XYZ file of C-alpha atoms in Angstrom:
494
model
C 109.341 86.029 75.864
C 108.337 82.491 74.581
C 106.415 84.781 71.023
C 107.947 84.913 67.974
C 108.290 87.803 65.642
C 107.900 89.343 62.496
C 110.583 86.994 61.546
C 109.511 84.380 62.648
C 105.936 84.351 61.703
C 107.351 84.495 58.376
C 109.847 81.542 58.287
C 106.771 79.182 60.130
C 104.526 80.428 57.335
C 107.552 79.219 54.481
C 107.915 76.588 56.712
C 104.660 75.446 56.434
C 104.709 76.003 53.045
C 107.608 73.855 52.368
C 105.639 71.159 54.134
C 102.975 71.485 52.378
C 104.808 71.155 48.838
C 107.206 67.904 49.833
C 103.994 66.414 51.991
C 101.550 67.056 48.547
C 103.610 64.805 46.529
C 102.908 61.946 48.172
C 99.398 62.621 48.352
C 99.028 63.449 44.902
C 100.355 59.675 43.995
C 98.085 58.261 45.747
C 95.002 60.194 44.361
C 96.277 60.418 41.287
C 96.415 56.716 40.702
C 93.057 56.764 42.432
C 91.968 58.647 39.716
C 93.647 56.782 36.774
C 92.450 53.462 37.848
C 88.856 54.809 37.248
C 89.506 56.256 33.993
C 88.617 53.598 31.385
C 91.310 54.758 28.877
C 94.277 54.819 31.109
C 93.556 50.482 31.874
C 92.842 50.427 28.192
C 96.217 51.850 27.099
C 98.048 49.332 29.073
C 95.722 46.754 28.899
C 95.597 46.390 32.295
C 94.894 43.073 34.058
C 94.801 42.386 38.119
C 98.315 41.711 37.805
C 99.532 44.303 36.256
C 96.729 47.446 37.644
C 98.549 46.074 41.400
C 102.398 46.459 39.723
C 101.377 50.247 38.643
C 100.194 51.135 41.844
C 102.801 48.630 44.045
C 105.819 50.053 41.922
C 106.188 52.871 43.989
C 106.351 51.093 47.258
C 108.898 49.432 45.841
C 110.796 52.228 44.904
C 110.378 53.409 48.769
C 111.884 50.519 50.195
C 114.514 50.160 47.547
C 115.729 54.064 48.874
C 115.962 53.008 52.562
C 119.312 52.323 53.477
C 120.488 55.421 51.271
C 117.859 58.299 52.213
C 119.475 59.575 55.205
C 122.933 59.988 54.139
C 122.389 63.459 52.063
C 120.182 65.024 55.117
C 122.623 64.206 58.000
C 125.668 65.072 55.834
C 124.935 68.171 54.347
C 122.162 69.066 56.058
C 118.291 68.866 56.023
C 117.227 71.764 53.563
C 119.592 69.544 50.783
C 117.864 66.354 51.552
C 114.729 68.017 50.734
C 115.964 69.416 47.396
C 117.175 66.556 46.515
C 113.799 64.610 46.949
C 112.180 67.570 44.479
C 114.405 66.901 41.727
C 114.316 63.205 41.782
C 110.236 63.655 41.952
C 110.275 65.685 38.931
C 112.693 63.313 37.061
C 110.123 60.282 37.897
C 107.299 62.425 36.913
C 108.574 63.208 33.826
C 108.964 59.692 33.018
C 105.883 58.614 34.425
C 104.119 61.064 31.961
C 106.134 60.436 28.677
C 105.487 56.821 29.100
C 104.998 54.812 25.856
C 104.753 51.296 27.808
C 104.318 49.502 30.967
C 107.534 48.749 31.623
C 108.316 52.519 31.432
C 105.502 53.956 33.153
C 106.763 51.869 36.349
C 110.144 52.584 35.885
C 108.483 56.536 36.472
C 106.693 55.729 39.149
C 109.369 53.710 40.883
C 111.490 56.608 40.520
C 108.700 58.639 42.567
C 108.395 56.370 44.808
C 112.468 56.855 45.605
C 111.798 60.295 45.981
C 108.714 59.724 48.460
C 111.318 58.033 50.904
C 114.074 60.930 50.661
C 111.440 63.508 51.660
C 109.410 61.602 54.262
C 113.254 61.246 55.868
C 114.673 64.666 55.630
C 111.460 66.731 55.662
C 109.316 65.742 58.735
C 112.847 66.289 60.261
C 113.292 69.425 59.272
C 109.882 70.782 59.962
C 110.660 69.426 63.595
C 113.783 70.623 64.430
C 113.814 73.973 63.106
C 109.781 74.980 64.634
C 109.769 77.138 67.691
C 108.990 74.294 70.578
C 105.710 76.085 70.864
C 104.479 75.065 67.973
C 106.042 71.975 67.139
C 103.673 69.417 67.098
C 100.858 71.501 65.288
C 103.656 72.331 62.280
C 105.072 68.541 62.083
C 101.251 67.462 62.288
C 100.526 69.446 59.115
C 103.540 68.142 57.193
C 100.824 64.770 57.908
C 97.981 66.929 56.730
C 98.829 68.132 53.550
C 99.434 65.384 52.368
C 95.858 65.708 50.876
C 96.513 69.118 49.697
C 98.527 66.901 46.528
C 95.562 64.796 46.974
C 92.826 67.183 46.141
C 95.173 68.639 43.223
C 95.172 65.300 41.638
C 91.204 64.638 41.997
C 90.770 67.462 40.212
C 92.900 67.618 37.412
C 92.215 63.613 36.956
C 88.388 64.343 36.907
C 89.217 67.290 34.518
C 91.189 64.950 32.282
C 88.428 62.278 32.017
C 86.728 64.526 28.896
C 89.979 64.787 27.194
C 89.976 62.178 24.263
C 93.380 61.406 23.736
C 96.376 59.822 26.115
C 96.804 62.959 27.967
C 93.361 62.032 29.708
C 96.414 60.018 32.016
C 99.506 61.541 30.697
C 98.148 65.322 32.002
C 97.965 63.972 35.246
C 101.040 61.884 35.941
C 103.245 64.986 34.749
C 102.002 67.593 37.098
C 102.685 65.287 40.065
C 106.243 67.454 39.463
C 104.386 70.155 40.172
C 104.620 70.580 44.097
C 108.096 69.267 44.000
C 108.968 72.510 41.841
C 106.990 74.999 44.325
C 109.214 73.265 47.061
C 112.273 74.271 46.132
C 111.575 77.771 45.942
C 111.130 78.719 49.538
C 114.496 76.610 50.508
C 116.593 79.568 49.728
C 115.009 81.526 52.075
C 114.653 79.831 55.311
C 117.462 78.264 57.578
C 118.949 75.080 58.508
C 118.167 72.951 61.475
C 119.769 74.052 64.801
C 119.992 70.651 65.367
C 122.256 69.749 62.290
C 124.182 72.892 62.753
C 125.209 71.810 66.425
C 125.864 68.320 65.490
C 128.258 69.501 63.373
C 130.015 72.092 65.626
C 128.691 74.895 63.923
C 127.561 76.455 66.925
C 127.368 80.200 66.663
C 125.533 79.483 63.064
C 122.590 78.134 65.582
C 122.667 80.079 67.633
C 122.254 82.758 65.607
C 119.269 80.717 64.061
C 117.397 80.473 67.256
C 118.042 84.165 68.338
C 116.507 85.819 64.904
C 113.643 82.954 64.406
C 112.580 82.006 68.272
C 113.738 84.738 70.133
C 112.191 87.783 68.286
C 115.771 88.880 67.502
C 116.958 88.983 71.485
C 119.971 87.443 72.323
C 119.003 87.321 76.074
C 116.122 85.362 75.025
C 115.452 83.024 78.086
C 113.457 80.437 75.813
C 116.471 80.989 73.186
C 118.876 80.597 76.097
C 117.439 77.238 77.209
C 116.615 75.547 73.952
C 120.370 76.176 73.053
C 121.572 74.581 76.451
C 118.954 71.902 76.030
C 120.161 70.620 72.188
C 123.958 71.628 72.745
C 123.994 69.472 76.093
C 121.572 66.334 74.479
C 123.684 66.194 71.034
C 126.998 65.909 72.911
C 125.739 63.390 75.272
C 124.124 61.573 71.862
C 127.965 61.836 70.396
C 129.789 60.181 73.520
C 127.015 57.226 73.404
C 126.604 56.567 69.896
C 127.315 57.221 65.963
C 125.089 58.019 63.296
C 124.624 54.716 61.572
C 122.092 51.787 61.908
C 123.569 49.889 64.103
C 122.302 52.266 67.007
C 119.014 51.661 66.698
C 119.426 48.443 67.952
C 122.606 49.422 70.370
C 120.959 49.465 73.549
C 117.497 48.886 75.430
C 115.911 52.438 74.814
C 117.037 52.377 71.183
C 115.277 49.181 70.519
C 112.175 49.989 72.251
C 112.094 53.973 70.214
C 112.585 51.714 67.131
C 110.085 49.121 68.200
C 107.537 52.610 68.113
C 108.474 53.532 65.040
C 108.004 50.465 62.722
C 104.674 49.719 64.917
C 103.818 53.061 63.511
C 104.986 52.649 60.465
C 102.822 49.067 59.841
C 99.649 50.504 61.377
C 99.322 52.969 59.473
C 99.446 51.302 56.160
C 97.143 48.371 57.594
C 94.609 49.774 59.196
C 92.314 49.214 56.098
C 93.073 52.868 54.631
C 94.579 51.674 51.689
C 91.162 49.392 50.559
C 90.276 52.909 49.492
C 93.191 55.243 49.264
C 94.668 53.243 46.325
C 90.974 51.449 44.911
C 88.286 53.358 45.458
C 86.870 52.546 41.922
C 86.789 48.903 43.112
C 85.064 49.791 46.618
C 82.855 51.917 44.979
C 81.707 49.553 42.142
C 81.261 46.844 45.035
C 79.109 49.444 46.531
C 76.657 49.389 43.520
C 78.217 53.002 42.416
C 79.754 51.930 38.918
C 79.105 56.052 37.191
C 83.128 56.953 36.670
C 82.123 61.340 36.960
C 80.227 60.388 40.191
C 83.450 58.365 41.492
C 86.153 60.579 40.459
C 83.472 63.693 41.863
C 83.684 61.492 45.996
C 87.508 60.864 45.172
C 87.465 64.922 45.514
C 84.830 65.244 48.076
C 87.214 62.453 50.064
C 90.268 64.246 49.399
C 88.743 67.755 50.673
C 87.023 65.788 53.874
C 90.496 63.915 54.751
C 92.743 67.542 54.623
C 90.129 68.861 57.328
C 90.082 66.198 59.236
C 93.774 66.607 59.254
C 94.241 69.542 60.181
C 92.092 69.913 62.833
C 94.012 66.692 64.406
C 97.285 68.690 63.921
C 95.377 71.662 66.107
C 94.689 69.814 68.352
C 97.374 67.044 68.382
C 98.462 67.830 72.103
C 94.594 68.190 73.664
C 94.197 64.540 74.213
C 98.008 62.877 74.420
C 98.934 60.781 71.982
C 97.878 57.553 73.395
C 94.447 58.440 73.649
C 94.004 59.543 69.999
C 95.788 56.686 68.941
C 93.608 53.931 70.990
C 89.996 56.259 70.045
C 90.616 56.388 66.588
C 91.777 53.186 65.578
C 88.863 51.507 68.087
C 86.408 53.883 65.753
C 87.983 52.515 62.190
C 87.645 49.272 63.711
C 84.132 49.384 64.593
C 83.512 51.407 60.853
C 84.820 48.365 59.114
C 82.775 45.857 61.447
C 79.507 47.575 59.501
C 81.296 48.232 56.228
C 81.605 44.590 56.156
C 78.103 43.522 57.027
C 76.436 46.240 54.415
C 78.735 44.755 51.702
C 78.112 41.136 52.709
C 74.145 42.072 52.347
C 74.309 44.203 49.685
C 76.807 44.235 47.564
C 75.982 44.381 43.870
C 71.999 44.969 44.326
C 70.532 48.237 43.317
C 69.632 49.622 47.146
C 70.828 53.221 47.003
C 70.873 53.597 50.591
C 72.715 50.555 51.332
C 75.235 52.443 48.567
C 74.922 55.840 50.409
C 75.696 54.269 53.450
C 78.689 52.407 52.646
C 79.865 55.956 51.432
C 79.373 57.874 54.651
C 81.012 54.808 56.271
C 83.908 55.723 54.007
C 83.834 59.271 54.928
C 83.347 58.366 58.856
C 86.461 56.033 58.900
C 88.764 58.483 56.625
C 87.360 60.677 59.235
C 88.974 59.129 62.148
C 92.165 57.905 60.419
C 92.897 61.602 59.452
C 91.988 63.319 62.532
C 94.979 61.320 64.227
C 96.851 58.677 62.141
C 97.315 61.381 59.241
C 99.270 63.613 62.066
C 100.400 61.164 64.747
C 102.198 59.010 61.758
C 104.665 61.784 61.052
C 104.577 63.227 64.557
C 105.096 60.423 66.671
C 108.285 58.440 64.245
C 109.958 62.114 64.938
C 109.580 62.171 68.938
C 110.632 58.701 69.555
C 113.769 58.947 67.733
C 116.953 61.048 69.289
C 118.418 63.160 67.008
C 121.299 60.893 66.332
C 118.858 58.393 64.882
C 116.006 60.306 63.433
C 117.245 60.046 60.062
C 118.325 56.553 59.713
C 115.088 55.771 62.047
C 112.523 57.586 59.776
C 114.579 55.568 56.669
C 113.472 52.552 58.958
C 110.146 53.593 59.325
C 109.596 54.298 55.500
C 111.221 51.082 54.441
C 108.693 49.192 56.817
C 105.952 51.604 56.118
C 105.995 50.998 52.548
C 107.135 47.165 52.622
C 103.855 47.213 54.117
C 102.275 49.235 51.855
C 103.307 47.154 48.779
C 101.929 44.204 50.088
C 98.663 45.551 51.022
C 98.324 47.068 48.018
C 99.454 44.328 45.843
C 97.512 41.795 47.724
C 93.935 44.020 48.084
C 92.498 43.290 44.182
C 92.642 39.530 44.893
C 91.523 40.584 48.144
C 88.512 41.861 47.107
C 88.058 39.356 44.268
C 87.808 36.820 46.894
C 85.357 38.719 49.441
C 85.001 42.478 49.840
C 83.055 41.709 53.205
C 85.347 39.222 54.370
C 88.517 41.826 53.415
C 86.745 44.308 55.670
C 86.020 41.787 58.506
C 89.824 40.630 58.303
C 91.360 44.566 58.631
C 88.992 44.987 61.547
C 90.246 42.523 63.770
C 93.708 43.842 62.612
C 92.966 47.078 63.655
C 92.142 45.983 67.359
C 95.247 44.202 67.517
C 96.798 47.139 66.855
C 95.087 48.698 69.709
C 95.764 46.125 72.073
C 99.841 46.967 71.011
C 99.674 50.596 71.702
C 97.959 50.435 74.973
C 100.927 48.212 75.868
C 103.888 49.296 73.619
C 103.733 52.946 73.209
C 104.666 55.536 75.550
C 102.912 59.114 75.755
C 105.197 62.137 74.373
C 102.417 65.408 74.272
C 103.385 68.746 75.564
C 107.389 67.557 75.679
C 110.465 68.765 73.407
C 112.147 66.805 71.756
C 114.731 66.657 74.061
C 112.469 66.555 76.945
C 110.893 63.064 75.596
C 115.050 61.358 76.045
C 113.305 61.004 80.136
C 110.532 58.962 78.873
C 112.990 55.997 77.387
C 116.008 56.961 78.818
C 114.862 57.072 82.623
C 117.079 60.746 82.652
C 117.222 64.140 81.274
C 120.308 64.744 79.381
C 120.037 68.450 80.537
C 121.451 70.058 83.273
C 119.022 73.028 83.853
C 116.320 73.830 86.528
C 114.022 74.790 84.393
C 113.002 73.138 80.647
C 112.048 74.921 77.537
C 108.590 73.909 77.992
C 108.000 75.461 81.882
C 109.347 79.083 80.588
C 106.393 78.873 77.848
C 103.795 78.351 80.046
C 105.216 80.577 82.550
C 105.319 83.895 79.510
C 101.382 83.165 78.555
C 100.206 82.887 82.244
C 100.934 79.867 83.255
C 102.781 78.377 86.518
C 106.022 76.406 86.764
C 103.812 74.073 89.243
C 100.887 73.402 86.537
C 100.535 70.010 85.444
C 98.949 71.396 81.811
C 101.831 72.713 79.825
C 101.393 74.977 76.617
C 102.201 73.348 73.333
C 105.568 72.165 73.525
């Protein structure tokens, strides 16, 4: 009853693929530029300084914050699969530019241009992947949008430690142009898979979804009773959403449970750009080289060994994003990262710059042990959770939010880390540690727990009320059809 089909084994698997493709672009930026800063002939085409190595990597932040109060109009006005198309093509126009580039000034202009598309997809795309996901496995698909992220990021380790041993510019320019790469595998798949149920209601385009949900969640039975009640559940939420509020920005902030889902999000949003991931996301090289591991094959070789360990990580978090509740994985993971840069900081204080290869090796497992813990949950949870919190009727314009912070943030930190580090790698550590159990002390107040509900489901944990009117929820009929009882507290995958 609650088991897809043929059908719909095959539009999760194009689902996931689509994920995969939007998600890898922004993953491939980031190891991409990983890569370039480490290449000695990209910094000496542009003659880099510290001023200008933070613009090429800050540029795109910029770019996402600059797209904010734009990126939902195209997915909540013609519909989610179009905002995701037309993140691809504006990714492939910034990559093209990004890879022709003759000077600084253009290369940014590229990447800013990327980093427009970046906010368009992370908008329209965790969205989609959420909305139009049998409630069963919901969470897990959203969590992988999260996790491949490093899919992009293992493509770009290895064509950028490919590229080192070719002797001209396209030791850089290779690599910059095939960031259009999984933009052009996304669109593909688009044609073939539907639109949100959710859009298609909120625009009165009713039988449309509910022919969705019959062929894709219902095995093709129109007496579905999971169909039945997911339709009741979204027709019956929307319309309440439509007498309460509009589309727009102003209702985030309307009333008490809007402020406190948008609260969530841009807590979300911060932490996870904060939370001393970017130190190495964006400048390994320099964390490295602090380390006392200055060889550029051995670098770009753990910028791939990272990249590999990170998508794991991920995606066993996304398999198991509903074991634990999302509180729990927040407060144990960011507690661990905490406690990794507490001894990142004293190894680096003691050692940095001597020749001790084991204070060097361990300062790299620490790496791999904190990435460890920031991808088993944040890597997930930070697409996940932004999606649950919000109501349909914000989602877009919320996730725009939660970009725009989210990468405010992230142009800061990224700007700000080379003089960072200039001043005192230890001391940069020691400072994103105590951050990080702030952060902790914010969730265990601040953020509600949302595992094992529906989207719908989750309006009772702000709003007090279920805007259903139904015995039974979508979530109870699933547990019932795999053995389950309507009385258990433990609830399949919802």
């Amino acid at each position: 009853m609650a088991d897809m089909d043929r059908n719909g084994l095959i539009m999760m698997i194009m689902v996931v693929f689509v994920a995969t493709a939007n998600s890898a672009t922004q993953g491939y930026d980031s190891s991409m530029m990983n890569g370039l800063m480490i290449l000695p002939a990209y910094s000496d085409y542009f003659q880099l300084t510290t001023a200008t190595s933070s613009l090429n990597v800050a540029v795109v932040f910029l770019g996402c914050i600059v797209a904010m109060p734009f990126s939902a109009y195209v997915p909540d006005k013609y519909g989610r699969k179009w905002g995701i198309a037309t993140t691809a093509i504006v990714a492939i126009i910034g990559a093209t530019i990004q890879g022709a580039a003759v000077h600084e000034a253009m290369f940014c202009i590229g990447r800013f241009i990327v980093g427009l598309s970046v906010t368009l997809g992370s908008v329209a795309a965790p969205s989609y992947v959420a909305e139009v996901s049998h409630p069963k496995y919901r969470a897990t698909l959203t969590g992988l949008y999260g996790a491949f992220w490093y899919v992009g990021g293992i493509l770009a380790a290895v064509v950028t430690y490919g590229s080192q041993y070719i002797e001209t510019t396209w030791c850089w320019r290779l690599p910059s142009l095939l960031q259009f790469l999984p933009s052009i595998l996304c669109l593909v798949p688009l044609l073939f898979i539907p639109e949100s149920p959710r859009w298609l209601i909120y625009q009165d385009r009713h039988e449309e979804a509910h022919a969705m949900l019959v062929k894709w969640h219902g095995g093709g039975d129109p007496n579905s009773v999971v169909v039945g009640l997911e339709y009741e559940e979204i027709c019956q939420t929307l319309a309440f959403e439509k007498t309460v509020q509009k589309m727009n920005f102003k209702a985030l902030v309307s009333t008490r449970p809007n402020r406190w889902r948008l609260g969530c999000t841009v807590a979300v949003a911060v932490f996870c750009q904060l939370s001393g991931n970017n130190t190495i996301t964006y400048y390994l090289g320099t964390v490295l080289t602090t380390a006392g591991i200055t060889s550029v094959p051995t670098q770009l070789a753990i910028n791939i060994g990272l990249s590999a360990w990170n998508l794991c990580c991920a995606i066993l978090g996304s398999i198991y994003v509903d074991k634990f509740g999302r509180r729990i994985e927040f407060f144990a993971s960011t507690s661990a990262m905490a406690l990794t840069l507490v001894i990142n900081a004293v190894l680096t204080k003691l050692y940095s710059g001597s020749d001790n290869s084991s204070a060097s090796a361990a300062i790299v497992f620490l790496i791999f042990f904190f990435y460890g813990w920031y991808s088993l949950v944040w890597t997930p949870l930070s697409y996940l959770y932004p999606v649950e919190v919000l109501s349909y009727s914000m989602r877009a314009n919320g996730l725009a939010v939660f970009n725009g912070a989210c990468y405010l943030a992230a142009f800061f930190n990224t700007y700000v880390i080379p003089y960072a580090m200039d001043w005192s790698g230890w001391g940069f550590y020691l400072i994103s540690a105590f951050w990080c159990f702030a952060e902790v002390a914010v969730m265990w107040i601040y953020f509600p727990e949302t595992a094992r509900m529906t989207l719908e489901e989750i309006d009772k944990v702000f709003d007090g009320v279920r805007h259903v009117d139904a015995e039974l929820t979508v979530g109870e009929v699933i547990e019932i059809s795999v053995g389950g009882s309507k009385g258990d507290d433990k609830k399949e995958d919802v």
